[in-house]
Coordinates of C-alpha atoms and ligand atoms in Angstrom, one line a residue:
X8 CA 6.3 5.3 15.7
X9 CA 2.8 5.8 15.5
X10 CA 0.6 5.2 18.7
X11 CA -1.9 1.4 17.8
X12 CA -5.5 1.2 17.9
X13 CA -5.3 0.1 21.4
X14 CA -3.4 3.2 23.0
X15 CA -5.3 5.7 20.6
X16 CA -8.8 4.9 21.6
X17 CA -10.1 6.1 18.8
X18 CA -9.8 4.8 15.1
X19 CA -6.8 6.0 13.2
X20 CA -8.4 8.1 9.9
X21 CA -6.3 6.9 7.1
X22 CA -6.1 7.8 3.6
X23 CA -4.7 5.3 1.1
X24 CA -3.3 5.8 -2.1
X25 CA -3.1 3.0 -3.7
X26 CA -2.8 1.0 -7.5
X27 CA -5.1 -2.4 -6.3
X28 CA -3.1 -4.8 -7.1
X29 CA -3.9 -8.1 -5.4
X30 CA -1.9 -6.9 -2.8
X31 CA -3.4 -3.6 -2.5
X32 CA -6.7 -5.2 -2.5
X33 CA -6.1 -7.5 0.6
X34 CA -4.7 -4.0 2.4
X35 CA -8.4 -2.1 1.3
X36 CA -10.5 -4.8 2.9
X37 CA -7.9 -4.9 5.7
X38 CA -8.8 -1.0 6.1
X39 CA -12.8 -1.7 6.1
X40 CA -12.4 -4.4 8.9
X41 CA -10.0 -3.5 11.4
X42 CA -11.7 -1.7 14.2
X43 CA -8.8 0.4 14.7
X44 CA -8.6 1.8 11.8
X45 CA -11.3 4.5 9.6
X46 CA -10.7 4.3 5.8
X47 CA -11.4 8.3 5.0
X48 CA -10.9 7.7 1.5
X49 CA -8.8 6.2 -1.5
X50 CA -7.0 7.7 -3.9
X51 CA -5.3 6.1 -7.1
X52 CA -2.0 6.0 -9.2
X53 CA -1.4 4.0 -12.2
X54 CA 1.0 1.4 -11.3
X55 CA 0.4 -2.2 -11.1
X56 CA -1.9 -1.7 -14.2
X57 CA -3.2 1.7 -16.2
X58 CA -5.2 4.1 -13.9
X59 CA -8.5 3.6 -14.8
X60 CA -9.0 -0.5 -14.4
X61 CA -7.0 0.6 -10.3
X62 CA -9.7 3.1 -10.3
X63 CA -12.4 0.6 -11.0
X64 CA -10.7 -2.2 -8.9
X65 CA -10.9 0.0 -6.1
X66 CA -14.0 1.0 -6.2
X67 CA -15.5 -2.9 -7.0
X68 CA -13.2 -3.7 -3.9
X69 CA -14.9 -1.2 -1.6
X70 CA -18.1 -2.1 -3.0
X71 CA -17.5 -6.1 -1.7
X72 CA -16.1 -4.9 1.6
X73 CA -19.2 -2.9 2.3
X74 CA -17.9 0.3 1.9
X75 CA -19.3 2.1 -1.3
X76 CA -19.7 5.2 1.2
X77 CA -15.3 5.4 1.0
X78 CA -14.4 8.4 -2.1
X79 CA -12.6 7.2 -4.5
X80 CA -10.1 9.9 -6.1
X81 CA -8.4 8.8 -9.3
X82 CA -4.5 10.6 -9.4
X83 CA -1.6 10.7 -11.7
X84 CA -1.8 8.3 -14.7
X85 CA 1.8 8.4 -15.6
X86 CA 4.7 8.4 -13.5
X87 CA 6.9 12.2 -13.5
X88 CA 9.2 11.6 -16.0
X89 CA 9.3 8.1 -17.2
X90 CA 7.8 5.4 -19.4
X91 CA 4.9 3.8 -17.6
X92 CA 6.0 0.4 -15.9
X93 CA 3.8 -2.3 -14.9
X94 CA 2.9 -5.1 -13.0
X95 CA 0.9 -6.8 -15.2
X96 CA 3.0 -10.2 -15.7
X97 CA 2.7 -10.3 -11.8
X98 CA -1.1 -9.0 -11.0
X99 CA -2.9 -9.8 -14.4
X100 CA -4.4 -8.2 -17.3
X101 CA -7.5 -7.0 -14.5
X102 CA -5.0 -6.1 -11.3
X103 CA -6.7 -8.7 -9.1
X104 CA -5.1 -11.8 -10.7
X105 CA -7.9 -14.8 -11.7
X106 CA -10.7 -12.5 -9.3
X107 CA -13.7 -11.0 -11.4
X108 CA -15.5 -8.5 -9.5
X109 CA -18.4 -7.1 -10.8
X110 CA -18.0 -2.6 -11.8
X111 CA -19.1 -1.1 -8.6
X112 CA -22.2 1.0 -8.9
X113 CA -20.5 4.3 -7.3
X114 CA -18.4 6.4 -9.3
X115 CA -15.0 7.5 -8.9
X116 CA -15.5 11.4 -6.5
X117 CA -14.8 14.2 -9.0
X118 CA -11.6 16.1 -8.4
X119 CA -7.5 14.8 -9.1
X120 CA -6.2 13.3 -5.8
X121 CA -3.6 15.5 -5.4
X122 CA -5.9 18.2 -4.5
X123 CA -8.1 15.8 -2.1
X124 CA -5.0 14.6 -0.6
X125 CA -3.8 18.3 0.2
X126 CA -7.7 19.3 1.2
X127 CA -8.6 16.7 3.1
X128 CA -5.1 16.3 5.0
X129 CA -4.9 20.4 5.5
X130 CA -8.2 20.0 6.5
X131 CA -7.4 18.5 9.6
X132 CA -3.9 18.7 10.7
X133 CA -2.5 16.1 13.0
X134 CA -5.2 13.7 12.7
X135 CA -5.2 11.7 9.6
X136 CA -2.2 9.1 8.3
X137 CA -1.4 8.9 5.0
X138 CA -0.6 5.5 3.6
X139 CA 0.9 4.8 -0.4
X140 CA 0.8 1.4 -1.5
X141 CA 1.7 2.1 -5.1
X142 CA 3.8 4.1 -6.8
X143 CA 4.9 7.6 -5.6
X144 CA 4.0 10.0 -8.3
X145 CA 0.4 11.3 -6.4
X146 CA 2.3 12.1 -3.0
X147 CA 5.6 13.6 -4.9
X148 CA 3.2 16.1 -6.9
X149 CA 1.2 16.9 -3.5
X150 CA 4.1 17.9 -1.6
X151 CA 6.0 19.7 -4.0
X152 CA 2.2 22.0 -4.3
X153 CA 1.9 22.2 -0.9
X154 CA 5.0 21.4 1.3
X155 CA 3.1 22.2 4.3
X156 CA 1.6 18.9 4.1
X157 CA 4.5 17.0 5.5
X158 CA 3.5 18.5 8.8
X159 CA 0.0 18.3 8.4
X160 CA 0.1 14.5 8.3
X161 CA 0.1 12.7 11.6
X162 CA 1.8 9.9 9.9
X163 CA 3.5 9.1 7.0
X164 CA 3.5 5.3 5.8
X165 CA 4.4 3.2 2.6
X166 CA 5.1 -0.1 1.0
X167 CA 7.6 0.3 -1.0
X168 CA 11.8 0.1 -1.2
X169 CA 13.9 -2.4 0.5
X170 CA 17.2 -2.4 2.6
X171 CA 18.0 -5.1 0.9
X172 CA 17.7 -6.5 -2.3
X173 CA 14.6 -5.2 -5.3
X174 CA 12.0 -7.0 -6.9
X175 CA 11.7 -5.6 -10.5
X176 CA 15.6 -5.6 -10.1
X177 CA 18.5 -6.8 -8.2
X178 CA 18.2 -3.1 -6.8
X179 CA 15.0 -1.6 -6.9
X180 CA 11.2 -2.7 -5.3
X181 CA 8.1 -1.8 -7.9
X182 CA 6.5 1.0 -6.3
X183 CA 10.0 2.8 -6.3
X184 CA 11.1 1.5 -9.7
X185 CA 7.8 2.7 -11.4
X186 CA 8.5 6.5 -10.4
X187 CA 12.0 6.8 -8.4
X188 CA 12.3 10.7 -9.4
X189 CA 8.7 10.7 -7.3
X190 CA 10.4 9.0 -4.7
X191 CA 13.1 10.9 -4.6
X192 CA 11.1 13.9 -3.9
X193 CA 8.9 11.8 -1.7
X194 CA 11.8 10.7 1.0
X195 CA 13.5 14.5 0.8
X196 CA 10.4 16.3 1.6
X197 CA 11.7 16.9 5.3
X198 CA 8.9 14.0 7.0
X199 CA 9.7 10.9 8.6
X200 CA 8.8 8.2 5.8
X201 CA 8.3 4.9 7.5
X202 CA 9.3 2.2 5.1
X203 CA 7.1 -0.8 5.2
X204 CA 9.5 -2.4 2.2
X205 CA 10.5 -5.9 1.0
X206 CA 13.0 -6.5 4.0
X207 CA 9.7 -7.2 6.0
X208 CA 6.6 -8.0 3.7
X209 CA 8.5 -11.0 2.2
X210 CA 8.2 -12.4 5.6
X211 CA 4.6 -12.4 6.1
X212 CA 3.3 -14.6 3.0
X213 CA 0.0 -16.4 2.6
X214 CA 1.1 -19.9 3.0
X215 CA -1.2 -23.1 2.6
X216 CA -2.5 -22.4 6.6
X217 CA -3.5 -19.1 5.8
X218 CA -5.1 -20.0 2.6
X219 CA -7.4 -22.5 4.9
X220 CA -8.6 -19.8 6.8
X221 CA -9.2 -17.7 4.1
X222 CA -11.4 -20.3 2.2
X223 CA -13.7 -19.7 5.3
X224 CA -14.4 -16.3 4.4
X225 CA -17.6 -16.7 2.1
X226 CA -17.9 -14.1 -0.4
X227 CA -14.9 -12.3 0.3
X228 CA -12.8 -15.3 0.5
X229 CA -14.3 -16.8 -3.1
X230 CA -15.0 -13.9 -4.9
X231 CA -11.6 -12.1 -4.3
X232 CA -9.0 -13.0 -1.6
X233 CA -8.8 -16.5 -3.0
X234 CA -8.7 -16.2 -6.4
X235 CA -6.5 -13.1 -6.1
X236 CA -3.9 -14.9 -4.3
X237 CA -3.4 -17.8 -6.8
X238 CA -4.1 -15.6 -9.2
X239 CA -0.4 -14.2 -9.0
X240 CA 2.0 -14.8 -11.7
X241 CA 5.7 -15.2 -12.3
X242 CA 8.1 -15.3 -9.4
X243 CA 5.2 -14.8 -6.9
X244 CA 3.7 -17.9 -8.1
X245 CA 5.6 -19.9 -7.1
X246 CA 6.9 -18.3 -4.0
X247 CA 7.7 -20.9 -1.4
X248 CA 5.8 -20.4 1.8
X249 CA 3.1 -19.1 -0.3
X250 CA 2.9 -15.1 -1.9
X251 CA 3.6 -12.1 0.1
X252 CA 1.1 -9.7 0.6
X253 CA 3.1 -6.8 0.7
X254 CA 0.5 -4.1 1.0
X255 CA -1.4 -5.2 3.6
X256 CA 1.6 -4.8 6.1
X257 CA 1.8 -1.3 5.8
X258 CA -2.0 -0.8 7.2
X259 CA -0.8 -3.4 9.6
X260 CA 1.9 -1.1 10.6
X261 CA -0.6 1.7 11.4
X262 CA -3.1 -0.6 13.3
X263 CA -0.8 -2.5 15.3
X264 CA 2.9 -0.9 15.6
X265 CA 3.4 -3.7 18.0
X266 CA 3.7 -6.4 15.7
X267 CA 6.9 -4.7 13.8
X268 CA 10.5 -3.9 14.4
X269 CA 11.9 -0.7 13.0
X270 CA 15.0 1.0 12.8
X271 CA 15.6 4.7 12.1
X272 CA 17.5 5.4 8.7
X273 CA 18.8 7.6 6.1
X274 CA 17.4 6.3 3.0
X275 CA 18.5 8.2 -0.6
X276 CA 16.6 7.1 -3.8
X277 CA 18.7 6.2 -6.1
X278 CA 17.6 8.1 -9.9
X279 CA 20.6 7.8 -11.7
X280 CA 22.5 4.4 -12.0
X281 CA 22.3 2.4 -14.6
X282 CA 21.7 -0.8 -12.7
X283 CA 20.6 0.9 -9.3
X284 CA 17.9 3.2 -10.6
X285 CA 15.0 3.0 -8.1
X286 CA 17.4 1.7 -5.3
X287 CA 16.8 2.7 -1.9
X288 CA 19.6 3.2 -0.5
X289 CA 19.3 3.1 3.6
X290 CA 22.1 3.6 5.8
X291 CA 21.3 2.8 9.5
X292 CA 24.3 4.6 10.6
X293 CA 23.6 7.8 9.4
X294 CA 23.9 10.5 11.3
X295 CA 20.6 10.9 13.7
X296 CA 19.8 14.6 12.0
X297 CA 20.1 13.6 8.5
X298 CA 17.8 10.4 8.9
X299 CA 14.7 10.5 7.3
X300 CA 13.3 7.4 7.9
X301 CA 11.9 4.7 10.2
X302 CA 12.4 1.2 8.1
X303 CA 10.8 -1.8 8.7
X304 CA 12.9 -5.1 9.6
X305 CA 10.6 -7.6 11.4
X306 CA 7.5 -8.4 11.5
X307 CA 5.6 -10.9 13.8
X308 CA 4.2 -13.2 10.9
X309 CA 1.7 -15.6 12.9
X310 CA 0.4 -12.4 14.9
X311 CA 0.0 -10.4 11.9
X312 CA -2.1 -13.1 10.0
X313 CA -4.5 -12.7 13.1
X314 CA -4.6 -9.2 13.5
X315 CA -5.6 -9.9 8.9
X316 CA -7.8 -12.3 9.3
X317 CA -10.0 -11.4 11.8
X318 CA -10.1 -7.8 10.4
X319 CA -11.4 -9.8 7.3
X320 CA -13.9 -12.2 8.9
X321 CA -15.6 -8.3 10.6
X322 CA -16.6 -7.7 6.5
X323 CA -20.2 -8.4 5.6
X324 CA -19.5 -10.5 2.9
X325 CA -17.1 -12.9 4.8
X326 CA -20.1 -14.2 6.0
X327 CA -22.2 -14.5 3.2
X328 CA -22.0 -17.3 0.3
X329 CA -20.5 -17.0 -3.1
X330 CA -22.7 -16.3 -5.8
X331 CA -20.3 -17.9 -8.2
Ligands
BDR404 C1 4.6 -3.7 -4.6 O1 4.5 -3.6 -6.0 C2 3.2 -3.9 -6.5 O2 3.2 -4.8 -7.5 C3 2.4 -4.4 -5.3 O3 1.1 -4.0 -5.3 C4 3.1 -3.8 -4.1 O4 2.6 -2.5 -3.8 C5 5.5 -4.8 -4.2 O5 6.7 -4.6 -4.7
CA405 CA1 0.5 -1.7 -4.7

């Protein structure tokens, strides 16, 4: 895995792509507070909702976290080959559950993020981890135009998938459901994906403690972490233990390695079955040549909500009022 902040001595660069999400959300202002980590820039999907309210949300989310400066790239508004599915029964009408940012005053940067991604990452070879926290349509495109990218990437991160059960289905987690012929193309590109999936970011949920310690974040705890949070509908809702915050582990994963327990895998996307479509399907016994992935299994939850939080109370407006 991927050295931490700590051995590196210098901030990982990072580009996200990303479909904010409340999740995704928490994981951007995760990226503008961790010391160990340099947001380069964001680029965006449609996923959760349609790609140009992720595009603002992103942008409004930057804007709160202090970083207007970040590019914002807006991507692939439909998935390959499929119906568009969403999250909106689960993230809102808006993305960011019951939170009402105002429209950021920057603009999205000009340009489709698949070329930025394959600029920017050719650009500097080695150096900058890509992380996806939303569907996989964005990456599948970019490698397929430029397959040297795989090793031009220093690392290779995403939420998404499961070793387990789905979300959306018995089988298959949203990011992989959305767009599993991307995904597909995504896990056989010939890099190690590592898997940040539902076998480890239902572990680490906000639960009444951390929503405590959130309410002490001013603006950014009012305005957005807050009402994002019990702004989730449906299953998450309810969720005992409080929601998961499945985005934000996969950042976690890149500034702190530490806190995580992985396990090297083959994992196949399934495209084809009727009730499995979008299933990843991860066999930890493979063969060590054919594996093409390093999965996620555990995750050191009470370390990992301090390694959030205090990235969080670093933002600006953590320590500012609400206007609201
Ligand atoms: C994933 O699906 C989306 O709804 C979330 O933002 C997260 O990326 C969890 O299954
Ligand atoms: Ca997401």
């Amino acid at each position: 895995m991927t050295d931490g902040a700590a051995e590196r001595g210098t901030p990982a660069r990072v580009l996200l792509d990303c479909d904010p999400g409340i999740d995704d959300a928490f994981a951007i202002v995760f990226g503008c507070g961790h010391p160990g980590l340099d947001l380069a820039g964001l680029t965006t999907v449609s996923g959760n909702v349609n790609l140009g309210t992720v595009t603002g949300n992103a942008l409004s989310v930057l804007e709160l976290a202090g970083r207007p400066d970040v590019p914002v790239v807006p991507g692939s508004a439909r998935p390959l080959l499929r119906p568009t599915l969403d999250a909106r029964e689960v993230h809102g009408e808006g993305g960011l559950g019951a939170a009402r940012l105002p429209a950021a005053q920057a603009r999205p940067a000009p340009g489709h993020a698949v070329d930025y991604l394959i600029d920017t990452i050719g650009a500097a070879p080695g150096e900058i981890t890509l992380v996806a926290t939303g569907p996989l349509t964005n990456i599948a495109l970019a490698v397929r135009r430029e397959p040297r990218l795989t090793g031009w990437v220093r690392d290779f991160v995403i939420m998404g998938g499961s070793a387990g059960r789905g979300n959306v289905t018995p089988a298959a987690e949203f990011n992989i459901a959305a767009d599993p012929e991307a995904a597909a193309i995504v896990f056989e590109a010939g890099w190690r994906v590592t898997m940040v999936g539902l076998d480890v970011t239902l572990q680490a949920r906000a639960g009444p403690d951390v929503q405590d310690r959130i309410r002490k974040l001013g603006r950014l705890g009012a305005d957005l972490l807050l009402p994002g949070l019990l702004g989730y509908r449906g299953e998450h809702a309810q969720a005992a233990g409080g929601a998961p915050v499945h985005d934000v582990c996969a950042l976690a994963l890149v500034a702190e390695p530490g806190l995580f327990g992985c396990a090297p895998a083959r994992v196949d996307v399934e495209t084809a079955g009727r009730w499995t479509s979008g299933m990843t399907v991860t066999d930890f016994t493979a063969d060590p040549a054919a594996r093409n992935a390093l999965v996620a299994m555990t995750v050191d939850v009470p370390a990992f909500w301090d390694l959030v939080l205090d990235a969080y109370a670093a933002i600006p407006a953590a320590a500012t009022a609400s206007r609201s």
